[in-house]
Coordinates of C-alpha atoms and ligand atoms in Angstrom, one line a residue:
M159 CA 15.3 -2.7 20.3
W160 CA 12.2 -1.7 18.3
C161 CA 13.4 1.9 18.7
F162 CA 16.6 0.9 16.8
F163 CA 14.0 -1.0 14.3
K164 CA 12.2 2.1 13.9
V165 CA 15.2 4.3 13.0
L166 CA 16.8 2.1 10.8
S167 CA 13.7 0.5 9.0
F168 CA 13.1 2.9 6.5
I169 CA 16.8 3.0 5.1
L170 CA 17.3 -0.8 5.6
I171 CA 14.0 -1.7 3.7
F172 CA 14.5 0.5 0.7
G173 CA 18.3 0.2 0.3
T174 CA 19.9 2.9 -1.8
T175 CA 18.2 4.5 -4.3
H176 CA 18.6 6.0 -7.7
G177 CA 18.2 9.8 -7.3
A178 CA 15.8 10.0 -4.4
F179 CA 15.5 13.4 -2.5
R180 CA 18.5 14.6 -4.9
Y181 CA 16.2 17.7 -6.3
R182 CA 14.4 18.6 -2.9
R183 CA 15.3 22.0 -1.4
S184 CA 17.2 21.6 1.7
V185 CA 14.5 22.9 3.9
N186 CA 11.2 21.7 3.2
P187 CA 8.4 24.1 4.7
E188 CA 5.9 21.0 4.3
A189 CA 7.9 18.8 6.4
N190 CA 5.8 19.1 9.4
M191 CA 2.4 19.6 7.9
N192 CA -0.3 17.0 7.9
I193 CA -1.7 15.6 4.7
S194 CA -4.5 18.3 4.1
Q195 CA -1.8 21.2 4.9
I196 CA 0.5 19.7 2.3
I197 CA -2.3 19.4 -0.4
S198 CA -3.4 23.0 0.5
Y199 CA 0.1 24.4 0.6
W200 CA 0.8 23.3 -3.2
G201 CA -2.7 25.1 -4.1
Y202 CA -4.8 22.1 -4.5
P203 CA -8.3 21.5 -3.1
D204 CA -8.4 18.8 -0.6
E205 CA -10.9 16.9 1.4
E206 CA -10.6 14.7 4.5
Y207 CA -12.8 11.9 5.6
D208 CA -12.8 9.7 8.5
I209 CA -14.2 6.3 7.6
V210 CA -14.9 3.3 10.0
T211 CA -14.0 -0.2 9.3
E212 CA -16.1 -3.3 10.1
D213 CA -13.8 -3.9 13.0
G214 CA -14.0 -0.5 14.6
Y215 CA -10.8 1.1 13.2
I216 CA -11.1 4.9 12.1
L217 CA -9.2 5.7 9.0
G218 CA -8.2 8.9 7.3
L219 CA -9.2 8.9 3.8
Y220 CA -7.7 11.9 1.7
R221 CA -9.0 13.5 -1.7
I222 CA -7.9 15.7 -4.2
P223 CA -11.0 16.2 -6.1
Y224 CA -9.3 18.0 -9.1
G225 CA -6.0 19.7 -10.0
K226 CA -4.8 23.1 -10.8
I227 CA -4.6 22.2 -14.5
N228 CA -7.9 20.8 -16.3
N229 CA -10.2 22.2 -13.5
D230 CA -12.3 24.7 -15.6
N231 CA -15.4 22.6 -15.1
N232 CA -15.6 21.2 -11.7
S233 CA -19.0 19.7 -12.1
V234 CA -17.6 17.3 -14.5
Q235 CA -17.8 13.7 -13.2
R236 CA -14.0 12.9 -13.0
L237 CA -12.7 9.3 -13.1
V238 CA -11.5 7.9 -9.6
V239 CA -8.1 6.9 -9.0
Y240 CA -7.1 5.3 -5.6
L241 CA -3.8 5.3 -4.2
Q242 CA -2.6 2.7 -1.7
H243 CA 0.9 3.3 0.0
G244 CA 3.3 0.7 1.1
L245 CA 5.0 -0.6 4.2
L246 CA 6.3 1.8 6.7
T247 CA 4.8 4.9 4.5
S248 CA 1.4 6.7 4.4
A249 CA -0.6 8.8 1.9
I250 CA 2.0 11.2 2.2
S251 CA 4.2 9.2 -0.2
W252 CA 1.9 10.1 -3.1
I253 CA 2.4 13.8 -2.3
S254 CA 5.8 14.3 -0.9
N255 CA 7.7 15.5 -3.9
L256 CA 7.2 18.7 -6.0
P257 CA 3.8 18.4 -7.8
S258 CA 5.3 17.7 -11.2
N259 CA 6.9 14.7 -9.7
S260 CA 4.1 13.4 -7.2
L261 CA 1.6 11.1 -8.4
G262 CA -1.1 12.4 -6.3
F263 CA -0.7 15.9 -8.0
I264 CA -0.1 14.6 -11.3
L265 CA -3.4 12.6 -11.8
A266 CA -5.4 15.4 -10.2
D267 CA -3.8 17.8 -12.8
A268 CA -4.5 15.1 -15.5
G269 CA -8.2 15.5 -14.6
Y270 CA -8.7 12.6 -12.1
D271 CA -10.5 12.4 -8.8
V272 CA -7.7 11.2 -6.4
W273 CA -8.4 9.2 -3.4
M274 CA -5.4 8.1 -1.2
G275 CA -6.0 5.8 1.7
N276 CA -4.1 5.2 4.9
S277 CA -3.7 1.9 6.4
R278 CA -4.6 1.1 10.0
G279 CA -1.7 2.0 12.3
T280 CA -0.3 4.7 10.4
T281 CA -0.2 8.3 11.7
W282 CA -3.5 9.2 10.0
S283 CA -5.3 5.7 11.0
R284 CA -4.6 5.5 14.5
K285 CA -8.0 5.6 16.1
H286 CA -10.7 2.9 17.1
L287 CA -14.3 3.2 18.0
Y288 CA -13.5 1.5 21.2
L289 CA -10.1 0.2 21.4
K290 CA -7.5 2.4 23.2
T291 CA -4.5 3.0 20.8
D292 CA -2.1 2.0 23.5
S293 CA -3.9 -1.5 23.9
K294 CA -2.5 -5.0 22.6
E295 CA -5.8 -5.4 21.0
F296 CA -5.5 -2.4 18.8
W297 CA -2.1 -3.4 17.6
A298 CA -2.9 -7.2 16.7
F299 CA -3.3 -6.9 13.0
S300 CA -1.1 -7.5 9.8
F301 CA -1.7 -6.7 6.2
D302 CA -4.3 -9.3 6.4
E303 CA -6.6 -7.1 8.2
M304 CA -5.6 -4.2 5.8
A305 CA -6.7 -6.3 3.1
K306 CA -10.0 -7.8 4.9
Y307 CA -11.3 -4.5 6.4
D308 CA -9.3 -1.4 5.6
L309 CA -9.3 -1.5 1.7
P310 CA -12.9 -2.6 1.2
A311 CA -14.1 0.0 3.8
S312 CA -12.1 2.8 1.6
I313 CA -13.4 1.5 -1.6
D314 CA -16.9 1.2 -0.6
F315 CA -16.9 4.8 0.9
I316 CA -15.4 6.1 -2.3
V317 CA -18.1 4.3 -4.6
K318 CA -21.0 5.8 -2.3
Q319 CA -19.2 9.4 -2.2
T320 CA -18.5 9.5 -5.8
G321 CA -21.4 7.6 -7.4
Q322 CA -18.8 5.8 -9.4
E323 CA -18.9 1.9 -9.9
E324 CA -15.6 1.5 -11.0
I325 CA -12.2 2.9 -9.9
F326 CA -8.6 2.7 -10.8
Y327 CA -6.5 1.3 -8.2
V328 CA -2.5 2.2 -7.9
G329 CA -0.7 0.3 -5.1
H330 CA 3.0 0.6 -4.1
S331 CA 4.8 -2.2 -2.2
Q332 CA 2.7 -3.5 0.6
G333 CA 0.0 -1.5 -1.2
T334 CA 0.0 -4.1 -3.9
T335 CA 0.0 -7.1 -1.4
I336 CA -3.2 -5.8 0.0
G337 CA -4.5 -5.3 -3.4
F338 CA -3.9 -8.9 -4.4
I339 CA -5.4 -10.3 -1.3
T340 CA -8.6 -8.2 -1.3
F341 CA -9.2 -8.6 -5.1
S342 CA -8.5 -12.3 -5.2
T343 CA -10.7 -13.1 -2.0
M344 CA -13.4 -10.5 -2.3
P345 CA -15.0 -10.8 -5.8
K346 CA -17.6 -7.9 -4.9
I347 CA -14.8 -5.6 -4.3
A348 CA -12.6 -6.8 -7.1
E349 CA -15.5 -5.8 -9.4
R350 CA -15.0 -2.1 -8.6
I351 CA -11.4 -2.1 -9.9
K352 CA -11.2 -1.1 -13.6
I353 CA -7.5 -1.5 -13.6
F354 CA -4.7 -2.6 -10.7
F355 CA -1.6 -0.7 -11.3
A356 CA 1.0 -2.5 -9.2
L357 CA 4.5 -0.8 -8.7
A358 CA 7.1 -2.6 -7.0
P359 CA 4.7 -5.5 -6.4
V360 CA 5.2 -7.7 -3.4
F361 CA 3.5 -11.2 -3.1
S362 CA 6.2 -13.6 -2.0
I363 CA 9.3 -12.7 -0.6
K364 CA 11.6 -15.9 -1.2
Y365 CA 14.4 -14.1 -2.9
S366 CA 14.0 -10.6 -1.1
K367 CA 17.5 -9.1 0.0
S368 CA 15.7 -6.5 2.2
A369 CA 17.9 -6.1 5.2
L370 CA 14.5 -5.2 7.3
I371 CA 13.0 -8.6 6.3
K372 CA 16.1 -10.6 7.0
M373 CA 16.4 -8.8 10.5
A374 CA 12.9 -9.4 11.2
Y375 CA 13.3 -12.9 10.3
K376 CA 16.1 -13.3 12.9
L377 CA 14.0 -11.4 15.5
K378 CA 11.3 -13.9 14.9
S379 CA 12.4 -16.4 17.9
V380 CA 13.0 -13.4 20.2
I381 CA 9.6 -12.1 19.7
K382 CA 7.7 -15.3 19.6
S383 CA 8.5 -15.8 23.4
R384 CA 7.0 -12.5 24.1
V385 CA 3.6 -12.3 22.4
D386 CA 2.6 -9.1 24.6
V387 CA 5.6 -7.3 23.2
Y388 CA 4.7 -7.8 19.5
M389 CA 1.1 -7.1 20.1
S390 CA 1.7 -3.7 21.9
H391 CA 4.3 -1.8 19.9
N392 CA 4.6 0.0 16.4
P393 CA 7.8 0.5 14.5
A394 CA 7.3 3.4 12.2
G395 CA 3.7 3.4 11.4
T396 CA 2.7 -0.5 11.3
S397 CA 2.2 -3.0 14.0
V398 CA 5.2 -5.3 15.2
Q399 CA 2.7 -8.1 14.1
N400 CA 2.7 -6.9 10.7
M401 CA 6.6 -7.1 10.7
L402 CA 6.4 -10.6 12.3
H403 CA 3.9 -11.6 9.5
W404 CA 6.4 -10.6 6.9
S405 CA 9.1 -12.6 8.6
Q406 CA 6.9 -15.5 8.5
L407 CA 7.1 -15.3 4.9
F408 CA 10.8 -15.2 4.4
N409 CA 12.2 -17.7 2.1
S410 CA 8.6 -18.9 1.0
S411 CA 7.3 -18.5 -2.4
H412 CA 3.9 -18.4 -1.2
L413 CA 1.9 -15.7 0.4
K414 CA 0.0 -17.0 3.5
A415 CA -2.3 -15.1 6.0
F416 CA -0.8 -14.5 9.4
D417 CA 0.1 -17.6 11.5
W418 CA -1.3 -16.7 15.1
G419 CA 1.1 -19.3 16.7
S420 CA -1.2 -22.2 17.7
P421 CA -3.9 -24.5 16.0
V422 CA -6.4 -23.1 18.3
L423 CA -5.8 -19.5 17.6
N424 CA -5.5 -20.2 13.9
F425 CA -8.9 -22.2 14.0
L426 CA -10.4 -19.0 15.8
H427 CA -9.2 -16.9 13.0
F428 CA -9.5 -19.1 10.0
N429 CA -11.8 -21.9 10.6
Q430 CA -8.7 -24.1 10.1
T431 CA -5.9 -25.0 12.2
T432 CA -3.1 -23.6 9.8
S433 CA -3.0 -20.3 8.2
P434 CA -4.4 -20.3 4.8
L435 CA -2.6 -19.6 1.3
Y436 CA -3.8 -16.5 -0.7
N437 CA -4.2 -17.7 -4.3
V438 CA -3.5 -14.5 -6.5
T439 CA -4.5 -16.7 -9.6
K440 CA -8.2 -16.3 -8.4
M441 CA -7.9 -12.4 -9.2
N442 CA -9.3 -11.6 -12.5
V443 CA -8.6 -7.8 -12.3
S444 CA -6.8 -6.3 -15.4
T445 CA -3.2 -5.7 -13.9
A446 CA -0.4 -3.4 -15.0
I447 CA 3.0 -4.0 -13.3
W448 CA 6.2 -2.2 -13.1
N449 CA 9.1 -3.4 -11.1
G450 CA 12.7 -2.5 -10.5
E451 CA 15.7 -4.8 -11.2
S452 CA 17.6 -3.4 -8.4
D453 CA 14.6 -3.7 -5.9
L454 CA 16.0 -5.5 -2.8
L455 CA 12.3 -5.8 -1.3
A456 CA 10.4 -6.8 -4.4
D457 CA 13.1 -9.1 -6.0
P458 CA 12.8 -9.8 -9.7
E459 CA 13.0 -13.7 -9.1
D460 CA 9.9 -13.1 -6.8
V461 CA 8.1 -10.9 -9.4
K462 CA 8.8 -13.5 -12.1
I463 CA 6.8 -16.0 -10.0
L464 CA 4.0 -13.4 -9.3
L465 CA 3.6 -12.9 -13.0
S466 CA 3.3 -16.4 -13.8
K467 CA 0.3 -16.2 -11.4
I468 CA -1.6 -13.0 -12.7
T469 CA -4.5 -14.2 -14.9
N470 CA -5.4 -10.9 -16.5
R471 CA -2.1 -8.8 -17.1
I472 CA -2.3 -6.1 -19.4
Y473 CA 1.2 -4.6 -19.1
H474 CA 4.6 -5.3 -17.6
K475 CA 7.7 -3.1 -17.6
S476 CA 11.0 -3.9 -15.7
I477 CA 13.2 -1.0 -15.0
S478 CA 16.8 -2.2 -14.7
Y479 CA 18.0 0.7 -12.2
Y480 CA 15.1 1.1 -10.2
N481 CA 15.0 0.1 -6.6
H482 CA 11.9 -0.1 -4.3
I483 CA 11.6 3.6 -3.5
D484 CA 12.3 5.1 -7.0
F485 CA 8.6 4.2 -7.9
L486 CA 7.9 7.3 -5.3
F487 CA 11.2 9.2 -5.7
G488 CA 13.2 8.4 -8.8
L489 CA 14.0 11.5 -10.9
D490 CA 12.5 10.2 -14.0
V491 CA 9.4 8.5 -12.4
Y492 CA 7.2 10.5 -14.3
H493 CA 8.5 9.3 -17.6
Q494 CA 9.2 5.9 -16.5
V495 CA 6.1 5.1 -14.7
Y496 CA 3.5 7.7 -14.1
H497 CA 2.8 9.0 -17.7
E498 CA 2.4 5.4 -18.6
I499 CA -0.4 4.9 -15.9
I500 CA -2.2 7.8 -17.6
D501 CA -1.7 6.6 -20.9
I502 CA -3.2 3.1 -19.9
I503 CA -6.3 4.7 -18.4
K504 CA -6.9 6.8 -21.4
G505 CA -6.5 3.5 -23.3
H506 CA -3.3 4.8 -25.2
L507 CA -1.0 2.2 -24.3
Ligands
NAG868 C1 -4.3 19.1 9.7 O1 -4.2 20.3 10.1 C2 -5.2 21.3 10.1 C3 -4.7 22.7 10.3 O2 -3.9 22.9 11.6 C4 -6.2 20.8 11.0 O3 -7.4 21.6 10.8 C5 -6.5 19.4 10.6 O4 -7.6 19.0 11.7 C6 -5.1 18.6 10.6 N1 -5.7 17.2 10.3 C7 -5.3 16.0 10.9 C8 -5.6 14.8 10.3 O5 -4.5 16.0 12.1
NAG869 C1 -20.0 21.4 -16.8 O1 -20.3 19.9 -16.9 C2 -21.6 19.6 -16.7 C3 -21.7 18.4 -16.5 O2 -21.0 17.6 -17.6 C4 -22.4 20.4 -17.9 O3 -23.6 20.1 -17.4 C5 -22.1 21.9 -17.8 O4 -22.8 22.5 -18.9 C6 -20.6 22.2 -17.9 N1 -20.6 23.7 -17.5 C7 -19.5 24.4 -18.5 C8 -19.5 25.8 -18.4 O5 -18.8 23.7 -19.5
NAG870 C1 15.3 -21.3 2.8 O1 15.1 -22.4 2.1 C2 16.0 -23.3 1.6 C3 15.4 -24.5 1.0 O2 14.2 -24.1 0.3 C4 17.0 -23.8 2.7 O3 17.8 -24.5 2.3 C5 17.6 -22.5 3.6 O4 18.2 -22.9 4.6 C6 16.5 -21.5 3.9 N1 17.0 -20.4 4.5 C7 16.7 -19.9 5.6 C8 17.2 -18.8 6.1 O5 15.7 -20.3 6.2
NAG871 C1 -15.8 -24.0 9.0 O1 -15.4 -25.1 8.2 C2 -16.4 -26.1 7.9 C3 -15.6 -27.0 7.3 O2 -14.6 -26.8 6.6 C4 -17.7 -25.5 7.4 O3 -18.5 -26.4 7.4 C5 -18.4 -24.3 8.2 O4 -19.1 -23.9 7.6 C6 -17.2 -23.2 8.3 N1 -17.5 -22.4 9.3 C7 -17.5 -21.2 8.8 C8 -18.0 -20.1 9.9 O5 -17.3 -20.6 7.9
NAG872 C1 -5.6 -21.0 -7.3 O1 -6.7 -20.7 -8.0 C2 -6.8 -21.2 -9.4 C3 -7.9 -20.5 -10.1 O2 -9.2 -20.7 -9.3 C4 -6.9 -22.7 -9.3 O3 -6.8 -23.3 -10.6 C5 -5.7 -23.4 -8.4 O4 -6.0 -24.8 -8.1 C6 -5.5 -22.7 -7.1 N1 -4.3 -23.0 -6.4 C7 -4.3 -23.4 -5.2 C8 -3.1 -23.7 -4.7 O5 -5.3 -23.4 -4.4
NAG873 C1 -12.1 -12.2 -16.2 O1 -12.6 -10.8 -16.7 C2 -12.9 -10.6 -18.2 C3 -13.2 -9.3 -18.4 O2 -12.1 -8.7 -18.1 C4 -13.9 -11.7 -18.5 O3 -14.3 -11.7 -19.8 C5 -14.0 -13.0 -18.0 O4 -15.1 -13.9 -17.9 C6 -13.6 -13.2 -16.5 N1 -13.3 -14.6 -16.0 C7 -13.6 -15.1 -15.0 C8 -13.0 -16.4 -14.6 O5 -14.4 -14.3 -14.1

């Protein structure tokens, strides 16, 4: 059943898209390359770091320190932009188009120091100090842990490595969810974020029309009777527990932590018998938001709820024909979104 899930999930979650992949060559030599190889393939400098989270996960963190354009003085201190990928993808999503249409390369060429994280469970973050990756314990995580451990570890590392106290954060899809959670619950990390750029933001999924979410919701009862199953498998680069967490939020206008299934287990994790609500109103980071009105996952109605809770909104744009994946693969994504991000960083918008 999960194999079926794996094959279909990518298509189902994103639905049909505006122009995705259309301009790609039929054979992509970089299809079988890892992240460093793709970055080098296009002639950009790449750096790769293994960082360790507080709970022992080893994550692959990638950097494009400067671009092919604007690289005449490499000792100049460049502003840091951190990119956080979404559900079922990895840092590859920022570099998988031609350089002229990939946010990772565009930002490097615009003069920024680009860092790309990988959440636990993705191909590039599937190691642990002492847990085996085929153990239940390894896969017992959802986006709660990505927000509580992975993102803080990545940001702390970048701040130490670059000496820059403040960075820009770009999230797509679940990458925005993680940001909303971390920045509303960990003020010390939130202080590091100069601007949060949220692409296709997901906070609640009450109105989501994503077939993947609906399918996960229907499977919930099946999964629940077999705890060992959901803890030990990974559909397409995330844990079953992560999908189950999303299914728990189906039809709700609130974002809550993962319900571990019993008052005792919840108490062990949260010091209370029910899973706690996340309150994004507590986040005071300057936030710029782009969403698509044809987005099946980040439904415009859910985005409306989110917008009403964002305390420090500096920009919002809704693009009528954009679906979830167009923020990565849309033909005109540079003009609709990416150049606006750069304009905002430069203070021009
Ligand atoms: C990526 O590929 C290069 C070249 O084969 C290799 O040196 C590097 O270790 C690989 N990185 C990962 C994370 O697999
Ligand atoms: C490069 O930048 C550094 C730091 O800003 C500066 O000290 C140096 O003079 C610059 N070099 C050139 C060739 O512009
Ligand atoms: C969603 O919630 C509404 C009420 O808020 C309820 O009527 C409906 O049956 C729920 N749908 C599902 C699939 O749980
Ligand atoms: C757990 O909650 C109780 C009461 O809500 C509080 O007194 C206690 O300090 C909390 N423990 C931890 C470890 O946070
Ligand atoms: C969320 O946080 C805001 C700001 O701190 C507070 O006013 C509000 O009561 C909180 N909402 C909930 C449901 O806790
Ligand atoms: C929120 O951030 C602004 C600056 O961006 C600051 O002036 C304000 O005091 C902050 N509010 C809270 C409640 O921390």
